[in-house]
Amino acid sequence: MKKIFFLLLSILTLNSAFAQADLKLPEDPQLQAEAKRRFAISVDAMSADRYREAANALHWLMKNAPELYDGLYINGYKAYEALAEAESDEAKKNVLLDSMFLSFDLKAKYFELTDLEVNNKAYRYYKYWKSNKEKMGEAITAYEKAYEKPSEVINNNLVSYMDIIRRAKAYGEDIPSDQVFDVYTQVMENIDMKEAQGENAERLAKYRDAVNSLLTMTMGDELNCDFINNNLAPQLDESNDIKLAKNVFRLLLNQQCSDSPYFIKAAEIIQSEEPTEGIAKVIGQRAAVAGEYEKAIQYYTQAIELSTDSEKKADLLLSLTSVYIRMGNKPEARKIALQAADLDKSAEKQALTSVANMYMNSWDECSRKISQIDDRAIYMAAYDLYQKVGNQEGMAEAKKQFPTISDVFTANKKEGDPIRVGCWINVSTTIKTRPSN
C-alpha cells in the first residue's frame, strides 16, 4: 500500500514539475523521453540533497537539452558547489568547482544571469580560488561584471574585490596603479552609497578600514604622500568632483599626509556638497592653527549646527571659545563658553575655567587705577568661577591678587560687601581679602 502511495505521489510531483517548468524539450522523440526522465531524476535528487545523482542527470541535460529551462543551471551550480564543499581531495574539488562555474556561464549563454547571480559568481571566485593564481584573471573579470551595476553589488563583494586585486598583483598580474585606484574608488563609492541608504554605519566603517589597508598593501612603498600629491590630488585643481575629493581625503588621511595642501582642499569640497560635523571640525581646527580665525569660526559654527550629540556639541563650543580668545574677543568667547557649560555638565569645569582665566588676564584693559579694591574685583569674580567648579589651583592664583584686610579697611569697606565688576566683565561679586604680608 505504501509503495502505491509513494508511486502516485511521485507521479503527481513529476507532472506538477513538468507543468510548472515550461520545459523546452528536444524535438527528437527519444531525446525528449530521456530528457523528461533525467529532468525527473534531477528534481527528485535535488529535493533530497542527493547531489551526485542530481549532477549526473543535470550534466546530461546541459549537454543534450541545453535550453530545457533556466532551473537546469541553477540546480547545476548548486549541486556542484555542494559536492565541492564535501570533497577533501583538492584536485577533485577543483574539477567540481569548474563545473559549478560552467553552470553559471551556461545559464548566462542560454538564459541570463540575474544581478544576484552575477555577484554570487564573482564572490565564489574569492571564496574558493582566492589563493589560486591561475584564476586571478577570471576572478577580476567576474568582479568587473558585478560592478557594472553598482547598486546591485552585495556586501560580500566590497572588501573581497580589493583583496582580489591585491592578491593578483602579488601573484604577478600586471595591474597598473591607475587600475588599482579605479577599483579602490569603485569600492569606496559603493560603501558610501550603502551608508547613504541607511545600512549599518559601524559595519561599513570596518569595510572602509579594510579597503584602505588593502590599498596600502597593494601599492606598498609606491603609495606615499608624494605619489598622492603628484598623481591623484592635482585633479582637484581642475575639478570639484566630490568622489575624487573623498578618495583624496581618505588616502591622505590613511597615509598620514594631512599636512598636504590638498587635504583641506578636498575637505572643503566634501563639506560644500555633503556637509558633516566631522569634516567641518577638521577644517575649523586647521584654520584656527593657521590663524585664519574667521574661517575657523565659519566651520566650527557649521559643525555645531550639524552636531546632534550634546557632549560633542559642547566640545565644539569650547573650541570656538578658544578661537574668540585668540582673536581677543572676550565677550563673545565668554558667551560661547557659557553655552557649552549649560549644554553639557562634563564641559562645565573647562568652560568656567576658561572664562575665569579671561577675567584673570583682563587687568590691563579693565583696571581704572582709581580704586585698588574695584580694580582687583576682577580677581574676585574669577575666584567665584574657579570655586564653582572646584579648581583649587585657579582659586589659589586668584586669591594672591586679592587686596589685604588692611587695604579693604583703609578703603572704608569690609569683606563680604557686594561689589560690581565693570569693563567687559560686568558681573557682581563680593569683596574678598587675603592676609596681610
GROMACS .gro file of C-alpha atoms in nm:
model
  437
    1MET     CA    1   0.000   0.000   0.000
    2LYS     CA    2   0.285   0.236   0.092
    3LYS     CA    3   0.459   0.164  -0.238
    4ILE     CA    4   0.146   0.253  -0.431
    5PHE     CA    5   0.110   0.574  -0.230
    6PHE     CA    6   0.468   0.687  -0.296
    7LEU     CA    7   0.437   0.590  -0.663
    8LEU     CA    8   0.126   0.807  -0.700
    9LEU     CA    9   0.295   1.090  -0.511
   10SER     CA   10   0.599   1.071  -0.740
   11ILE     CA   11   0.378   1.080  -1.048
   12LEU     CA   12   0.186   1.380  -0.917
   13THR     CA   13   0.510   1.560  -0.823
   14LEU     CA   14   0.662   1.491  -1.162
   15ASN     CA   15   0.351   1.606  -1.351
   16SER     CA   16   0.343   1.922  -1.140
   17ALA     CA   17   0.710   1.986  -1.212
   18PHE     CA   18   0.658   1.939  -1.587
   19ALA     CA   19   0.364   2.177  -1.578
   20GLN     CA   20   0.545   2.447  -1.383
   21ALA     CA   21   0.882   2.427  -1.556
   22ASP     CA   22   0.763   2.522  -1.907
   23LEU     CA   23   1.026   2.291  -2.050
   24LYS     CA   24   1.178   2.335  -2.394
   25LEU     CA   25   1.228   1.971  -2.480
   26PRO     CA   26   1.436   1.835  -2.771
   27GLU     CA   27   1.238   1.758  -3.089
   28ASP     CA   28   1.381   1.408  -3.127
   29PRO     CA   29   1.132   1.168  -2.957
   30GLN     CA   30   1.399   0.953  -2.796
   31LEU     CA   31   1.593   1.253  -2.661
   32GLN     CA   32   1.266   1.405  -2.546
   33ALA     CA   33   1.174   1.096  -2.348
   34GLU     CA   34   1.522   1.072  -2.196
   35ALA     CA   35   1.521   1.444  -2.113
   36LYS     CA   36   1.196   1.401  -1.922
   37ARG     CA   37   1.341   1.108  -1.734
   38ARG     CA   38   1.663   1.293  -1.648
   39PHE     CA   39   1.465   1.602  -1.553
   40ALA     CA   40   1.257   1.395  -1.309
   41ILE     CA   41   1.570   1.242  -1.159
   42SER     CA   42   1.735   1.581  -1.114
   43VAL     CA   43   1.432   1.737  -0.945
   44ASP     CA   44   1.385   1.440  -0.713
   45ALA     CA   45   1.756   1.416  -0.629
   46MET     CA   46   1.792   1.789  -0.559
   47SER     CA   47   1.491   1.783  -0.327
   48ALA     CA   48   1.656   1.502  -0.129
   49ASP     CA   49   2.009   1.653  -0.132
   50ARG     CA   50   2.142   1.363  -0.342
   51TYR     CA   51   2.377   1.596  -0.525
   52ARG     CA   52   2.589   1.338  -0.704
   53GLU     CA   53   2.283   1.176  -0.859
   54ALA     CA   54   2.142   1.517  -0.944
   55ALA     CA   55   2.470   1.632  -1.101
   56ASN     CA   56   2.483   1.327  -1.328
   57ALA     CA   57   2.134   1.397  -1.459
   58LEU     CA   58   2.199   1.770  -1.492
   59HIS     CA   59   2.523   1.711  -1.683
   60TRP     CA   60   2.336   1.501  -1.941
   61LEU     CA   61   2.065   1.767  -1.971
   62MET     CA   62   2.314   2.051  -2.014
   63LYS     CA   63   2.474   1.861  -2.299
   64ASN     CA   64   2.165   1.724  -2.473
   65ALA     CA   65   1.887   1.970  -2.380
   66PRO     CA   66   2.069   2.297  -2.302
   67GLU     CA   67   1.760   2.515  -2.344
   68LEU     CA   68   1.535   2.294  -2.131
   69TYR     CA   69   1.474   2.563  -1.863
   70ASP     CA   70   1.679   2.806  -1.655
   71GLY     CA   71   1.643   2.599  -1.338
   72LEU     CA   72   1.867   2.340  -1.502
   73TYR     CA   73   2.168   2.565  -1.447
   74ILE     CA   74   2.054   2.695  -1.108
   75ASN     CA   75   2.037   2.338  -0.984
   76GLY     CA   76   2.364   2.275  -1.162
   77TYR     CA   77   2.572   2.533  -0.981
   78LYS     CA   78   2.403   2.446  -0.650
   79ALA     CA   79   2.471   2.075  -0.688
   80TYR     CA   80   2.834   2.114  -0.795
   81GLU     CA   81   2.905   2.362  -0.516
   82ALA     CA   82   2.760   2.125  -0.257
   83LEU     CA   83   2.972   1.841  -0.395
   84ALA     CA   84   3.283   2.060  -0.399
   85GLU     CA   85   3.238   2.163  -0.037
   86ALA     CA   86   3.209   1.799   0.065
   87GLU     CA   87   3.521   1.695  -0.132
   88SER     CA   88   3.852   1.675   0.056
   89ASP     CA   89   4.073   1.596  -0.243
   90GLU     CA   90   4.191   1.933  -0.381
   91ALA     CA   91   4.217   1.821  -0.744
   92LYS     CA   92   3.868   1.667  -0.744
   93LYS     CA   93   3.731   1.970  -0.566
   94ASN     CA   94   3.866   2.199  -0.837
   95VAL     CA   95   3.703   1.987  -1.108
   96LEU     CA   96   3.370   2.022  -0.931
   97LEU     CA   97   3.421   2.397  -0.895
   98ASP     CA   98   3.496   2.419  -1.266
   99SER     CA   99   3.160   2.254  -1.328
  100MET     CA  100   2.993   2.498  -1.092
  101PHE     CA  101   3.133   2.799  -1.279
  102LEU     CA  102   3.044   2.633  -1.611
  103SER     CA  103   2.683   2.613  -1.488
  104PHE     CA  104   2.688   2.989  -1.426
  105ASP     CA  105   2.836   3.050  -1.772
  106LEU     CA  106   2.586   2.827  -1.949
  107LYS     CA  107   2.295   2.995  -1.777
  108ALA     CA  108   2.432   3.329  -1.899
  109LYS     CA  109   2.461   3.186  -2.251
  110TYR     CA  110   2.115   3.030  -2.284
  111PHE     CA  111   1.914   3.247  -2.050
  112GLU     CA  112   2.051   3.530  -1.839
  113LEU     CA  113   2.218   3.567  -1.501
  114THR     CA  114   2.031   3.777  -1.251
  115ASP     CA  115   2.222   4.061  -1.083
  116LEU     CA  116   2.247   3.850  -0.769
  117GLU     CA  117   2.384   3.555  -0.965
  118VAL     CA  118   2.647   3.781  -1.125
  119ASN     CA  119   2.753   3.886  -0.776
  120ASN     CA  120   2.741   3.535  -0.635
  121LYS     CA  121   2.958   3.409  -0.919
  122ALA     CA  122   3.219   3.679  -0.851
  123TYR     CA  123   3.225   3.611  -0.481
  124ARG     CA  124   3.273   3.238  -0.538
  125TYR     CA  125   3.599   3.310  -0.714
  126TYR     CA  126   3.713   3.476  -0.395
  127LYS     CA  127   3.559   3.216  -0.164
  128TYR     CA  128   3.715   2.916  -0.335
  129TRP     CA  129   4.003   3.038  -0.552
  130LYS     CA  130   4.148   3.348  -0.388
  131SER     CA  131   4.475   3.159  -0.344
  132ASN     CA  132   4.480   3.016  -0.696
  133LYS     CA  133   4.696   3.247  -0.903
  134GLU     CA  134   4.583   3.078  -1.225
  135LYS     CA  135   4.229   3.203  -1.165
  136MET     CA  136   4.303   3.568  -1.087
  137GLY     CA  137   4.225   3.691  -1.437
  138GLU     CA  138   3.887   3.517  -1.437
  139ALA     CA  139   3.813   3.649  -1.088
  140ILE     CA  140   3.885   4.009  -1.185
  141THR     CA  141   3.663   3.977  -1.493
  142ALA     CA  142   3.381   3.842  -1.275
  143TYR     CA  143   3.414   4.132  -1.031
  144GLU     CA  144   3.422   4.385  -1.313
  145LYS     CA  145   3.096   4.239  -1.438
  146ALA     CA  146   2.940   4.264  -1.091
  147TYR     CA  147   3.041   4.629  -1.062
  148GLU     CA  148   2.873   4.722  -1.390
  149LYS     CA  149   2.564   4.772  -1.173
  150PRO     CA  150   2.694   4.938  -0.855
  151SER     CA  151   2.353   4.948  -0.689
  152GLU     CA  152   2.331   4.568  -0.704
  153VAL     CA  153   2.675   4.490  -0.555
  154ILE     CA  154   2.644   4.272  -0.245
  155ASN     CA  155   2.841   4.340   0.074
  156ASN     CA  156   3.049   4.026   0.022
  157ASN     CA  157   3.194   4.187  -0.290
  158LEU     CA  158   3.326   4.504  -0.126
  159VAL     CA  159   3.643   4.409   0.061
  160SER     CA  160   3.686   4.091  -0.144
  161TYR     CA  161   3.723   4.285  -0.473
  162MET     CA  162   4.006   4.493  -0.332
  163ASP     CA  163   4.170   4.182  -0.189
  164ILE     CA  164   4.147   4.002  -0.524
  165ILE     CA  165   4.336   4.295  -0.679
  166ARG     CA  166   4.597   4.276  -0.404
  167ARG     CA  167   4.641   3.902  -0.448
  168ALA     CA  168   4.651   3.921  -0.826
  169LYS     CA  169   4.923   4.185  -0.814
  170ALA     CA  170   5.117   3.981  -0.559
  171TYR     CA  171   5.092   3.677  -0.789
  172GLY     CA  172   5.249   3.875  -1.071
  173GLU     CA  173   4.949   4.005  -1.263
  174ASP     CA  174   5.031   4.326  -1.449
  175ILE     CA  175   4.790   4.564  -1.280
  176PRO     CA  176   4.885   4.932  -1.324
  177SER     CA  177   4.839   5.178  -1.042
  178ASP     CA  178   4.552   5.358  -1.214
  179GLN     CA  179   4.356   5.031  -1.230
  180VAL     CA  180   4.422   4.970  -0.861
  181PHE     CA  181   4.293   5.320  -0.782
  182ASP     CA  182   3.993   5.267  -1.007
  183VAL     CA  183   3.890   4.956  -0.814
  184TYR     CA  184   3.955   5.134  -0.485
  185THR     CA  185   3.733   5.422  -0.599
  186GLN     CA  186   3.452   5.192  -0.711
  187VAL     CA  187   3.451   5.003  -0.383
  188MET     CA  188   3.460   5.318  -0.169
  189GLU     CA  189   3.181   5.480  -0.369
  190ASN     CA  190   2.972   5.169  -0.321
  191ILE     CA  191   3.029   5.177   0.055
  192ASP     CA  192   2.929   5.545   0.062
  193MET     CA  193   2.614   5.464  -0.134
  194LYS     CA  194   2.517   5.188   0.106
  195GLU     CA  195   2.570   5.419   0.403
  196ALA     CA  196   2.353   5.686   0.241
  197GLN     CA  197   2.082   5.421   0.200
  198GLY     CA  198   2.086   5.357   0.574
  199GLU     CA  199   2.295   5.041   0.605
  200ASN     CA  200   2.484   4.976   0.929
  201ALA     CA  201   2.740   5.257   0.957
  202GLU     CA  202   2.965   5.073   1.202
  203ARG     CA  203   2.996   4.771   0.975
  204LEU     CA  204   3.059   4.990   0.671
  205ALA     CA  205   3.330   5.179   0.861
  206LYS     CA  206   3.508   4.847   0.914
  207TYR     CA  207   3.482   4.779   0.541
  208ARG     CA  208   3.641   5.119   0.470
  209ASP     CA  209   3.928   5.049   0.708
  210ALA     CA  210   3.986   4.711   0.548
  211VAL     CA  211   3.982   4.853   0.195
  212ASN     CA  212   4.223   5.131   0.292
  213SER     CA  213   4.460   4.876   0.445
  214LEU     CA  214   4.439   4.658   0.135
  215LEU     CA  215   4.520   4.953  -0.089
  216THR     CA  216   4.828   5.023   0.120
  217MET     CA  217   4.934   4.658   0.098
  218THR     CA  218   4.871   4.650  -0.276
  219MET     CA  219   5.065   4.967  -0.355
  220GLY     CA  220   5.339   4.916  -0.096
  221ASP     CA  221   5.602   5.191  -0.082
  222GLU     CA  222   5.463   5.336  -0.404
  223LEU     CA  223   5.166   5.472  -0.211
  224ASN     CA  224   5.310   5.768  -0.023
  225CYS     CA  225   5.235   6.136   0.025
  226ASP     CA  226   5.436   6.243  -0.281
  227PHE     CA  227   5.260   5.991  -0.504
  228ILE     CA  228   4.915   6.109  -0.392
  229ASN     CA  229   5.010   6.478  -0.415
  230ASN     CA  230   5.165   6.442  -0.760
  231ASN     CA  231   4.947   6.183  -0.932
  232LEU     CA  232   4.598   6.190  -0.786
  233ALA     CA  233   4.532   6.505  -0.584
  234PRO     CA  234   4.621   6.764  -0.856
  235GLN     CA  235   4.299   6.671  -1.037
  236LEU     CA  236   4.124   6.870  -0.763
  237ASP     CA  237   4.278   7.186  -0.910
  238GLU     CA  238   4.060   7.137  -1.216
  239SER     CA  239   3.751   6.973  -1.070
  240ASN     CA  240   3.533   6.991  -0.760
  241ASP     CA  241   3.429   6.630  -0.810
  242ILE     CA  242   3.318   6.510  -0.469
  243LYS     CA  243   3.400   6.146  -0.547
  244LEU     CA  244   3.757   6.241  -0.625
  245ALA     CA  245   3.770   6.467  -0.320
  246LYS     CA  246   3.657   6.183  -0.093
  247ASN     CA  247   3.921   5.949  -0.229
  248VAL     CA  248   4.198   6.208  -0.198
  249PHE     CA  249   4.089   6.295   0.156
  250ARG     CA  250   4.077   5.930   0.265
  251LEU     CA  251   4.410   5.845   0.108
  252LEU     CA  252   4.586   6.145   0.259
  253LEU     CA  253   4.435   6.069   0.597
  254ASN     CA  254   4.514   5.699   0.577
  255GLN     CA  255   4.875   5.762   0.471
  256GLN     CA  256   4.918   6.028   0.741
  257CYS     CA  257   4.960   6.303   0.484
  258SER     CA  258   4.724   6.552   0.646
  259ASP     CA  259   4.980   6.831   0.608
  260SER     CA  260   4.922   6.817   0.231
  261PRO     CA  261   4.760   7.133   0.089
  262TYR     CA  262   4.513   6.905  -0.083
  263PHE     CA  263   4.389   6.767   0.248
  264ILE     CA  264   4.190   7.078   0.335
  265LYS     CA  265   4.104   7.144  -0.030
  266ALA     CA  266   3.943   6.802  -0.052
  267ALA     CA  267   3.771   6.851   0.283
  268GLU     CA  268   3.618   7.181   0.173
  269ILE     CA  269   3.481   7.025  -0.147
  270ILE     CA  270   3.325   6.744   0.054
  271GLN     CA  271   3.181   6.987   0.309
  272SER     CA  272   3.028   7.205   0.040
  273GLU     CA  273   2.847   6.909  -0.117
  274GLU     CA  274   2.781   6.676   0.176
  275PRO     CA  275   2.826   6.873   0.499
  276THR     CA  276   2.907   6.675   0.813
  277GLU     CA  277   3.006   6.766   1.165
  278GLY     CA  278   3.336   6.576   1.141
  279ILE     CA  279   3.467   6.739   0.824
  280ALA     CA  280   3.360   7.086   0.941
  281LYS     CA  281   3.550   7.029   1.266
  282VAL     CA  282   3.866   6.926   1.080
  283ILE     CA  283   3.858   7.239   0.864
  284GLY     CA  284   3.786   7.457   1.166
  285GLN     CA  285   4.080   7.311   1.358
  286ARG     CA  286   4.321   7.365   1.069
  287ALA     CA  287   4.201   7.720   1.014
  288ALA     CA  288   4.243   7.804   1.382
  289VAL     CA  289   4.601   7.672   1.387
  290ALA     CA  290   4.678   7.875   1.073
  291GLY     CA  291   4.541   8.191   1.231
  292GLU     CA  292   4.251   8.206   0.985
  293TYR     CA  293   4.006   8.289   1.260
  294GLU     CA  294   3.705   8.396   1.053
  295LYS     CA  295   3.728   8.072   0.857
  296ALA     CA  296   3.765   7.875   1.180
  297ILE     CA  297   3.451   8.040   1.318
  298GLN     CA  298   3.261   7.962   0.999
  299TYR     CA  299   3.340   7.591   1.006
  300TYR     CA  300   3.314   7.543   1.381
  301THR     CA  301   2.971   7.704   1.361
  302GLN     CA  302   2.874   7.460   1.085
  303ALA     CA  303   2.994   7.168   1.295
  304ILE     CA  304   2.793   7.290   1.594
  305GLU     CA  305   2.479   7.325   1.385
  306LEU     CA  306   2.524   6.977   1.239
  307SER     CA  307   2.601   6.805   1.569
  308THR     CA  308   2.324   6.607   1.736
  309ASP     CA  309   2.526   6.494   2.039
  310SER     CA  310   2.531   6.733   2.335
  311GLU     CA  311   2.878   6.627   2.451
  312LYS     CA  312   3.030   6.670   2.106
  313LYS     CA  313   2.849   6.999   2.057
  314ALA     CA  314   2.984   7.128   2.390
  315ASP     CA  315   3.335   7.029   2.286
  316LEU     CA  316   3.292   7.220   1.961
  317LEU     CA  317   3.167   7.524   2.153
  318LEU     CA  318   3.481   7.513   2.366
  319SER     CA  319   3.695   7.501   2.052
  320LEU     CA  320   3.507   7.801   1.920
  321THR     CA  321   3.566   7.975   2.253
  322SER     CA  322   3.940   7.933   2.202
  323VAL     CA  323   3.917   8.098   1.859
  324TYR     CA  324   3.744   8.403   2.003
  325ILE     CA  325   4.003   8.422   2.281
  326ARG     CA  326   4.282   8.425   2.025
  327MET     CA  327   4.101   8.700   1.840
  328GLY     CA  328   4.079   8.899   2.161
  329ASN     CA  329   3.700   8.893   2.160
  330LYS     CA  330   3.650   8.803   2.524
  331PRO     CA  331   3.277   8.887   2.550
  332GLU     CA  332   3.192   8.650   2.262
  333ALA     CA  333   3.431   8.389   2.399
  334ARG     CA  334   3.254   8.402   2.737
  335LYS     CA  335   2.914   8.378   2.574
  336ILE     CA  336   3.011   8.064   2.381
  337ALA     CA  337   3.184   7.906   2.682
  338LEU     CA  338   2.875   7.953   2.898
  339GLN     CA  339   2.666   7.788   2.627
  340ALA     CA  340   2.896   7.485   2.649
  341ALA     CA  341   2.866   7.477   3.028
  342ASP     CA  342   2.485   7.490   3.009
  343LEU     CA  343   2.470   7.226   2.736
  344ASP     CA  344   2.679   6.953   2.895
  345LYS     CA  345   2.775   6.911   3.261
  346SER     CA  346   3.103   6.742   3.173
  347ALA     CA  347   3.213   7.059   2.991
  348GLU     CA  348   3.133   7.294   3.280
  349LYS     CA  349   3.472   7.287   3.452
  350GLN     CA  350   3.669   7.359   3.136
  351ALA     CA  351   3.419   7.623   3.022
  352LEU     CA  352   3.405   7.819   3.351
  353THR     CA  353   3.781   7.784   3.400
  354SER     CA  354   3.827   7.936   3.055
  355VAL     CA  355   3.604   8.231   3.147
  356ALA     CA  356   3.783   8.274   3.481
  357ASN     CA  357   4.117   8.275   3.302
  358MET     CA  358   3.990   8.553   3.077
  359TYR     CA  359   3.898   8.756   3.386
  360MET     CA  360   4.244   8.695   3.528
  361ASN     CA  361   4.404   8.823   3.208
  362SER     CA  362   4.196   9.140   3.192
  363TRP     CA  363   4.390   9.362   3.433
  364ASP     CA  364   4.545   9.583   3.168
  365GLU     CA  365   4.220   9.657   2.992
  366CYS     CA  366   3.988   9.670   3.293
  367SER     CA  367   4.182   9.834   3.578
  368ARG     CA  368   4.098  10.204   3.607
  369LYS     CA  369   4.374  10.279   3.858
  370ILE     CA  370   4.132  10.474   4.081
  371SER     CA  371   4.033  10.220   4.345
  372GLN     CA  372   4.252   9.922   4.418
  373ILE     CA  373   3.952   9.738   4.561
  374ASP     CA  374   3.741   9.798   4.248
  375ASP     CA  375   4.026   9.703   4.013
  376ARG     CA  376   4.101   9.381   4.199
  377ALA     CA  377   3.738   9.280   4.188
  378ILE     CA  378   3.814   9.110   3.854
  379TYR     CA  379   4.014   8.850   4.051
  380MET     CA  380   3.726   8.809   4.294
  381ALA     CA  381   3.492   8.735   4.003
  382ALA     CA  382   3.744   8.485   3.866
  383TYR     CA  383   3.765   8.323   4.210
  384ASP     CA  384   3.387   8.271   4.208
  385LEU     CA  385   3.405   8.070   3.888
  386TYR     CA  386   3.710   7.868   3.994
  387GLN     CA  387   3.534   7.790   4.319
  388LYS     CA  388   3.214   7.683   4.145
  389VAL     CA  389   3.396   7.410   3.952
  390GLY     CA  390   3.642   7.314   4.227
  391ASN     CA  391   3.953   7.447   4.055
  392GLN     CA  392   4.181   7.473   4.358
  393GLU     CA  393   4.483   7.590   4.162
  394GLY     CA  394   4.285   7.868   4.000
  395MET     CA  395   4.138   7.973   4.333
  396ALA     CA  396   4.485   7.998   4.482
  397GLU     CA  397   4.614   8.211   4.195
  398ALA     CA  398   4.315   8.446   4.212
  399LYS     CA  399   4.346   8.478   4.589
  400LYS     CA  400   4.704   8.601   4.556
  401GLN     CA  401   4.565   8.909   4.381
  402PHE     CA  402   4.304   8.996   4.643
  403PRO     CA  403   4.351   9.316   4.844
  404THR     CA  404   4.464   9.271   5.203
  405ILE     CA  405   4.235   9.311   5.500
  406SER     CA  406   4.419   9.636   5.571
  407ASP     CA  407   4.359   9.762   5.216
  408VAL     CA  408   3.987   9.698   5.248
  409PHE     CA  409   3.968   9.863   5.591
  410THR     CA  410   4.156  10.169   5.462
  411ALA     CA  411   3.908  10.198   5.175
  412ASN     CA  412   3.630  10.205   5.433
  413LYS     CA  413   3.487   9.876   5.306
  414LYS     CA  414   3.460   9.534   5.459
  415GLU     CA  415   3.492   9.175   5.342
  416GLY     CA  416   3.168   9.031   5.208
  417ASP     CA  417   3.029   9.358   5.080
  418PRO     CA  418   2.881   9.338   4.731
  419ILE     CA  419   3.088   9.488   4.454
  420ARG     CA  420   3.030   9.535   4.083
  421VAL     CA  421   3.297   9.445   3.832
  422GLY     CA  422   3.295   9.681   3.536
  423CYS     CA  423   3.456   9.674   3.195
  424TRP     CA  424   3.354   9.389   2.961
  425ILE     CA  425   3.320   9.153   3.259
  426ASN     CA  426   3.018   9.336   3.404
  427VAL     CA  427   2.925   9.096   3.684
  428SER     CA  428   2.860   9.122   4.057
  429THR     CA  429   3.070   8.955   4.327
  430THR     CA  430   3.164   9.012   4.691
  431ILE     CA  431   3.476   9.166   4.839
  432LYS     CA  432   3.736   8.908   4.928
  433THR     CA  433   4.067   8.956   5.105
  434ARG     CA  434   4.398   8.788   5.159
  435PRO     CA  435   4.604   8.806   5.478
  436SER     CA  436   4.838   9.100   5.509
  437ASN     CA  437   5.204   9.026   5.437
   0.00000   0.00000   0.00000
